[in-house]
Amino acid sequence: MEESFAIAGTVYLVGAGPGDPDLLTLRAARLVMQAGLIVHDGLVSEEILAMAGPKARLVSVAKRRSRHTMPQDAINALLVREALAGKQVVRLKGGDPLVFGRGGEEAEACRAAGVPVEVVPGVTSALGAAAAAQIPLTHRASASVVSFVAGQCKGLTEQDWSGLAGKGRTLVIYMGLASAPLIAEKLITDGLSPEMSVAVIENATSKAMRVLRAPIAGLADVIERERVKSPALIIVGEVASDADHELRTLALEFAE
Ligand code: SAH
């Protein structure tokens, strides 16, 4: 196999995709297999970590809500230190490194220290989940806009989501499980119909994937009743409805 690494110590910010190793880019797969040092998140699947060579050192910097094993500054410092010591550092992140992944901060820290950085994109979980659940994020008949938002509790009330959800629009919420009741309330207060469809996709692209559907007014209930666990995405919009599939097809036939 062709050597993927540069000569000097470099940090590779690599997207590991949503979980299924088949969804890695070829570049990501090569880097993982050749890496001497992999610094990874909790979201990176076991199957992907198992692709690392026998001599690779794996360092987990897993983050969980309210339980940070390693603060971001310490992660940045680790990447910079190892690269300055001449190592090729693969920083492996779930999904895409630049979508709610703090990849921007890590790249900045490297640049500030004069360390070369390369970013390798990954399939962000919104795209992986949509594909696995066969939910079109855009659709000629029912969605011409798609937005990705972060739904953590912190700062949720200050975020302006007006106009992001509703007819003709798809809203994908990352990290929204814990604040789902607040999110539903916020969207309905902003004018969204309580009947608007929602899909919750847990463990997208893995064998444990579940897809649950409800009207937005029932979002919190379905999450509680089904004991949905992280990682999960919430997709809000007409495209999330099962029943709508046939209607959308009909609407297109009429539109033609
Ligand atoms: N950089 C990542 C996102 C990190 S934020 C990406 O591009 O996907 C973490 C959030 O991503 C989780 O809280 C969850 O909302 C979502 N997520 C990541 N992997 C997922 C998966 N396999 N299934 C469902 N949601 C996932």
Tab-separated table of C-alpha atoms and ligand atoms in Angstrom:
chain	number	residue	atom	x	y	z
A	1	MET	CA	0.000	0.000	0.000
A	2	GLU	CA	1.131	3.500	-0.781
A	3	GLU	CA	2.621	5.416	2.168
A	4	SER	CA	0.010	7.972	3.268
A	5	PHE	CA	2.067	9.971	5.737
A	6	ALA	CA	4.100	13.111	5.295
A	7	ILE	CA	7.764	13.091	6.426
A	8	ALA	CA	7.572	15.617	9.284
A	9	GLY	CA	5.251	15.175	12.249
A	10	THR	CA	1.741	16.007	11.133
A	11	VAL	CA	-1.690	15.915	12.718
A	12	TYR	CA	-4.375	14.248	10.601
A	13	LEU	CA	-7.872	15.238	11.687
A	14	VAL	CA	-9.776	12.270	10.352
A	15	GLY	CA	-13.533	11.709	10.134
A	16	ALA	CA	-14.449	8.141	11.118
A	17	GLY	CA	-18.036	8.405	9.865
A	18	PRO	CA	-21.096	7.347	11.859
A	19	GLY	CA	-19.915	3.861	12.854
A	20	ASP	CA	-19.974	1.337	10.003
A	21	PRO	CA	-16.331	0.854	8.888
A	22	ASP	CA	-17.509	0.543	5.275
A	23	LEU	CA	-18.389	4.237	5.447
A	24	LEU	CA	-14.788	5.335	6.043
A	25	THR	CA	-13.179	7.176	3.151
A	26	LEU	CA	-10.252	5.306	1.581
A	27	ARG	CA	-7.930	8.010	2.871
A	28	ALA	CA	-9.247	7.558	6.429
A	29	ALA	CA	-8.930	3.762	6.227
A	30	ARG	CA	-5.337	4.023	4.989
A	31	LEU	CA	-4.352	6.457	7.728
A	32	VAL	CA	-5.975	4.311	10.449
A	33	MET	CA	-4.191	1.170	9.226
A	34	GLN	CA	-0.789	2.871	9.020
A	35	ALA	CA	-0.973	5.060	12.135
A	36	GLY	CA	1.492	4.724	15.000
A	37	LEU	CA	-0.644	6.885	17.257
A	38	ILE	CA	-4.431	7.236	17.147
A	39	VAL	CA	-6.136	9.724	19.430
A	40	HIS	CA	-9.837	8.941	19.287
A	41	ASP	CA	-13.264	9.929	20.581
A	42	GLY	CA	-15.809	7.749	22.308
A	43	LEU	CA	-17.952	7.860	19.164
A	44	VAL	CA	-15.443	5.960	17.029
A	45	SER	CA	-16.682	2.372	16.671
A	46	GLU	CA	-14.787	-0.667	17.949
A	47	GLU	CA	-14.705	-2.152	14.449
A	48	ILE	CA	-12.855	0.900	13.169
A	49	LEU	CA	-10.376	0.915	16.058
A	50	ALA	CA	-9.758	-2.775	15.339
A	51	MET	CA	-8.411	-1.772	11.917
A	52	ALA	CA	-5.356	-0.156	13.539
A	53	GLY	CA	-2.069	-2.022	13.147
A	54	PRO	CA	-0.777	-4.255	15.982
A	55	LYS	CA	1.867	-1.693	16.973
A	56	ALA	CA	-0.437	1.323	17.002
A	57	ARG	CA	-0.911	3.187	20.283
A	58	LEU	CA	-4.576	4.051	20.858
A	59	VAL	CA	-5.391	6.930	23.176
A	60	SER	CA	-9.034	7.544	24.079
A	61	VAL	CA	-10.071	11.098	24.850
A	62	ALA	CA	-13.750	10.140	25.034
A	63	LYS	CA	-16.117	12.904	26.023
A	64	ARG	CA	-19.462	12.295	27.605
A	65	ARG	CA	-21.992	14.920	28.601
A	66	SER	CA	-20.910	16.359	31.956
A	67	ARG	CA	-18.006	13.883	32.249
A	68	HIS	CA	-14.974	15.075	30.351
A	69	THR	CA	-12.081	12.646	30.566
A	70	MET	CA	-9.700	15.090	28.926
A	71	PRO	CA	-10.303	18.823	28.596
A	72	GLN	CA	-10.065	20.232	25.069
A	73	ASP	CA	-6.880	22.178	25.894
A	74	ALA	CA	-5.188	18.994	27.019
A	75	ILE	CA	-6.224	17.231	23.798
A	76	ASN	CA	-4.827	20.106	21.734
A	77	ALA	CA	-1.586	20.027	23.734
A	78	LEU	CA	-1.253	16.257	23.289
A	79	LEU	CA	-1.669	16.489	19.501
A	80	VAL	CA	0.866	19.317	19.232
A	81	ARG	CA	3.403	17.642	21.541
A	82	GLU	CA	3.343	14.333	19.686
A	83	ALA	CA	3.587	15.964	16.259
A	84	LEU	CA	6.490	18.201	17.362
A	85	ALA	CA	8.226	15.032	18.564
A	86	GLY	CA	8.023	13.850	14.952
A	87	LYS	CA	4.999	11.533	15.242
A	88	GLN	CA	2.303	11.132	12.643
A	89	VAL	CA	-0.798	11.666	14.736
A	90	VAL	CA	-4.175	10.428	13.569
A	91	ARG	CA	-6.870	12.311	15.456
A	92	LEU	CA	-9.919	10.159	14.774
A	93	LYS	CA	-13.353	11.661	15.313
A	94	GLY	CA	-16.887	10.366	14.874
A	95	GLY	CA	-18.661	11.567	11.736
A	96	ASP	CA	-16.939	14.556	10.156
A	97	PRO	CA	-14.217	16.370	12.117
A	98	LEU	CA	-15.563	19.811	11.259
A	99	VAL	CA	-19.244	19.167	12.066
A	100	PHE	CA	-19.820	19.639	15.807
A	101	GLY	CA	-16.466	17.980	16.324
A	102	ARG	CA	-14.198	20.772	17.589
A	103	GLY	CA	-11.937	19.939	14.646
A	104	GLY	CA	-11.646	23.665	14.004
A	105	GLU	CA	-10.186	24.268	17.462
A	106	GLU	CA	-7.697	21.426	17.119
A	107	ALA	CA	-6.573	22.584	13.673
A	108	GLU	CA	-6.135	26.098	15.051
A	109	ALA	CA	-4.009	24.860	17.960
A	110	CYS	CA	-1.787	22.944	15.534
A	111	ARG	CA	-1.396	25.895	13.193
A	112	ALA	CA	-0.547	28.175	16.140
A	113	ALA	CA	2.233	25.759	17.120
A	114	GLY	CA	3.536	25.496	13.555
A	115	VAL	CA	2.401	21.864	13.211
A	116	PRO	CA	1.138	20.839	9.760
A	117	VAL	CA	-2.486	19.654	9.777
A	118	GLU	CA	-4.514	17.764	7.219
A	119	VAL	CA	-8.277	17.365	7.501
A	120	VAL	CA	-9.854	14.188	6.110
A	121	PRO	CA	-13.639	14.520	5.840
A	122	GLY	CA	-15.997	11.848	7.125
A	123	VAL	CA	-19.648	10.975	6.607
A	124	THR	CA	-21.368	13.141	9.182
A	125	SER	CA	-23.958	11.253	11.232
A	126	ALA	CA	-26.856	13.237	9.736
A	127	LEU	CA	-25.990	11.848	6.310
A	128	GLY	CA	-25.245	8.360	7.624
A	129	ALA	CA	-28.479	8.237	9.619
A	130	ALA	CA	-30.587	9.609	6.782
A	131	ALA	CA	-29.179	7.050	4.367
A	132	ALA	CA	-29.581	4.142	6.774
A	133	ALA	CA	-33.165	5.120	7.629
A	134	GLN	CA	-33.909	6.052	4.001
A	135	ILE	CA	-35.085	9.506	4.978
A	136	PRO	CA	-34.394	12.006	2.193
A	137	LEU	CA	-33.042	15.192	3.787
A	138	THR	CA	-34.218	17.130	0.773
A	139	HIS	CA	-37.073	16.109	-1.456
A	140	ARG	CA	-38.533	17.805	-4.521
A	141	ALA	CA	-42.025	17.618	-3.030
A	142	SER	CA	-41.380	18.381	0.623
A	143	ALA	CA	-38.004	19.842	1.562
A	144	SER	CA	-35.718	22.282	-0.203
A	145	VAL	CA	-33.720	23.385	2.855
A	146	VAL	CA	-31.809	21.322	5.409
A	147	SER	CA	-30.170	22.641	8.574
A	148	PHE	CA	-27.919	21.011	11.164
A	149	VAL	CA	-28.117	22.317	14.732
A	150	ALA	CA	-26.593	21.385	18.094
A	151	GLY	CA	-29.252	20.726	20.708
A	152	GLN	CA	-27.294	20.718	23.972
A	153	CYS	CA	-28.968	22.300	26.976
A	154	LYS	CA	-26.269	24.936	27.344
A	155	GLY	CA	-27.388	28.055	25.529
A	156	LEU	CA	-30.381	26.352	23.943
A	157	THR	CA	-32.802	29.126	24.854
A	158	GLU	CA	-30.521	31.767	23.302
A	159	GLN	CA	-30.205	29.939	19.990
A	160	ASP	CA	-32.370	31.351	17.224
A	161	TRP	CA	-33.835	28.451	15.269
A	162	SER	CA	-36.768	30.379	13.863
A	163	GLY	CA	-37.440	29.411	10.289
A	164	LEU	CA	-35.246	26.299	10.431
A	165	ALA	CA	-38.110	23.811	10.924
A	166	GLY	CA	-41.483	23.701	9.207
A	167	LYS	CA	-43.101	23.087	5.883
A	168	GLY	CA	-40.587	22.461	3.131
A	169	ARG	CA	-37.667	22.364	5.565
A	170	THR	CA	-35.698	19.628	7.319
A	171	LEU	CA	-33.986	20.215	10.647
A	172	VAL	CA	-31.407	17.739	11.942
A	173	ILE	CA	-30.576	18.029	15.626
A	174	TYR	CA	-27.289	16.629	16.940
A	175	MET	CA	-26.806	16.068	20.699
A	176	GLY	CA	-30.476	16.725	21.340
A	177	LEU	CA	-31.583	13.775	23.481
A	178	ALA	CA	-31.218	15.279	26.941
A	179	SER	CA	-32.942	18.504	25.984
A	180	ALA	CA	-35.579	16.953	23.698
A	181	PRO	CA	-38.547	18.213	25.798
A	182	LEU	CA	-37.149	21.769	25.655
A	183	ILE	CA	-36.409	21.452	21.948
A	184	ALA	CA	-39.970	20.349	21.125
A	185	GLU	CA	-41.375	23.174	23.221
A	186	LYS	CA	-39.055	25.719	21.637
A	187	LEU	CA	-39.986	24.663	18.092
A	188	ILE	CA	-43.724	24.609	18.800
A	189	THR	CA	-43.527	28.032	20.497
A	190	ASP	CA	-41.747	29.303	17.369
A	191	GLY	CA	-44.800	28.245	15.344
A	192	LEU	CA	-44.110	24.657	14.296
A	193	SER	CA	-47.235	22.464	14.112
A	194	PRO	CA	-47.359	19.999	17.051
A	195	GLU	CA	-48.221	17.384	14.397
A	196	MET	CA	-44.965	17.861	12.476
A	197	SER	CA	-43.143	14.543	11.965
A	198	VAL	CA	-40.000	13.645	13.829
A	199	ALA	CA	-37.677	10.663	13.484
A	200	VAL	CA	-35.202	9.714	16.194
A	201	ILE	CA	-32.311	7.609	14.932
A	202	GLU	CA	-30.238	5.844	17.559
A	203	ASN	CA	-26.865	4.224	16.755
A	204	ALA	CA	-27.209	5.017	13.081
A	205	THR	CA	-25.443	2.616	10.670
A	206	SER	CA	-24.624	0.086	13.411
A	207	LYS	CA	-26.372	-3.245	13.992
A	208	ALA	CA	-28.072	-1.689	17.021
A	209	MET	CA	-29.701	1.076	14.958
A	210	ARG	CA	-33.286	2.020	15.824
A	211	VAL	CA	-35.561	4.461	14.002
A	212	LEU	CA	-38.499	5.818	16.003
A	213	ARG	CA	-41.153	8.169	14.698
A	214	ALA	CA	-43.606	10.535	16.391
A	215	PRO	CA	-45.242	13.907	15.976
A	216	ILE	CA	-43.019	16.630	17.514
A	217	ALA	CA	-45.463	16.999	20.414
A	218	GLY	CA	-44.743	13.342	21.300
A	219	LEU	CA	-40.939	13.546	20.951
A	220	ALA	CA	-40.088	13.561	24.663
A	221	ASP	CA	-42.506	10.689	25.344
A	222	VAL	CA	-41.104	8.428	22.663
A	223	ILE	CA	-37.523	9.038	23.835
A	224	GLU	CA	-38.462	8.226	27.407
A	225	ARG	CA	-40.718	5.254	26.612
A	226	GLU	CA	-38.181	3.637	24.284
A	227	ARG	CA	-35.240	4.577	26.530
A	228	VAL	CA	-33.317	6.043	23.624
A	229	LYS	CA	-29.609	6.396	24.397
A	230	SER	CA	-26.817	8.503	22.934
A	231	PRO	CA	-25.705	8.671	20.164
A	232	ALA	CA	-28.962	9.660	18.523
A	233	LEU	CA	-30.107	12.242	16.018
A	234	ILE	CA	-33.476	13.932	15.751
A	235	ILE	CA	-34.798	14.745	12.282
A	236	VAL	CA	-37.724	17.166	12.146
A	237	GLY	CA	-39.742	17.680	8.967
A	238	GLU	CA	-42.205	16.203	6.526
A	239	VAL	CA	-39.471	13.939	5.176
A	240	ALA	CA	-39.299	12.173	8.562
A	241	SER	CA	-42.827	10.806	8.238
A	242	ASP	CA	-43.336	7.251	7.057
A	243	ALA	CA	-46.902	7.925	5.957
A	244	ASP	CA	-45.740	10.886	3.909
A	245	HIS	CA	-43.641	8.764	1.636
A	246	GLU	CA	-46.593	7.797	-0.580
A	247	LEU	CA	-48.077	11.279	-0.427
A	248	ARG	CA	-44.807	12.797	-1.556
A	249	THR	CA	-44.650	10.401	-4.468
A	250	LEU	CA	-48.228	11.337	-5.396
A	251	ALA	CA	-47.488	15.040	-5.077
A	252	LEU	CA	-44.602	14.620	-7.498
A	253	GLU	CA	-46.785	12.774	-9.990
A	254	PHE	CA	-49.260	15.655	-9.916
A	255	ALA	CA	-46.485	18.200	-10.198
A	256	GLU	CA	-45.072	16.565	-13.319
B	1	SAH	N1	-18.685	15.057	14.278
B	1	SAH	C1	-19.861	14.241	14.485
B	1	SAH	C2	-20.834	14.832	15.496
B	1	SAH	C3	-20.307	14.912	16.900
B	1	SAH	S1	-21.490	15.521	18.032
B	1	SAH	C4	-20.572	14.021	13.137
B	1	SAH	O1	-20.189	14.641	12.137
B	1	SAH	O2	-21.495	13.202	13.101
B	1	SAH	C5	-22.140	14.034	18.686
B	1	SAH	C6	-23.547	13.791	18.193
B	1	SAH	O3	-23.548	13.255	16.885
B	1	SAH	C7	-24.330	12.790	19.005
B	1	SAH	O4	-24.858	13.365	20.174
B	1	SAH	C8	-25.410	12.395	18.031
B	1	SAH	O5	-26.420	13.374	17.971
B	1	SAH	C9	-24.660	12.422	16.701
B	1	SAH	N2	-24.193	11.079	16.293
B	1	SAH	C10	-22.931	10.703	16.076
B	1	SAH	N3	-22.864	9.426	15.664
B	1	SAH	C11	-24.139	8.973	15.614
B	1	SAH	C12	-24.739	7.736	15.270
B	1	SAH	N4	-24.033	6.676	14.901
B	1	SAH	N5	-26.101	7.651	15.345
B	1	SAH	C13	-26.850	8.693	15.709
B	1	SAH	N6	-26.323	9.887	16.052
B	1	SAH	C14	-24.999	10.041	16.004
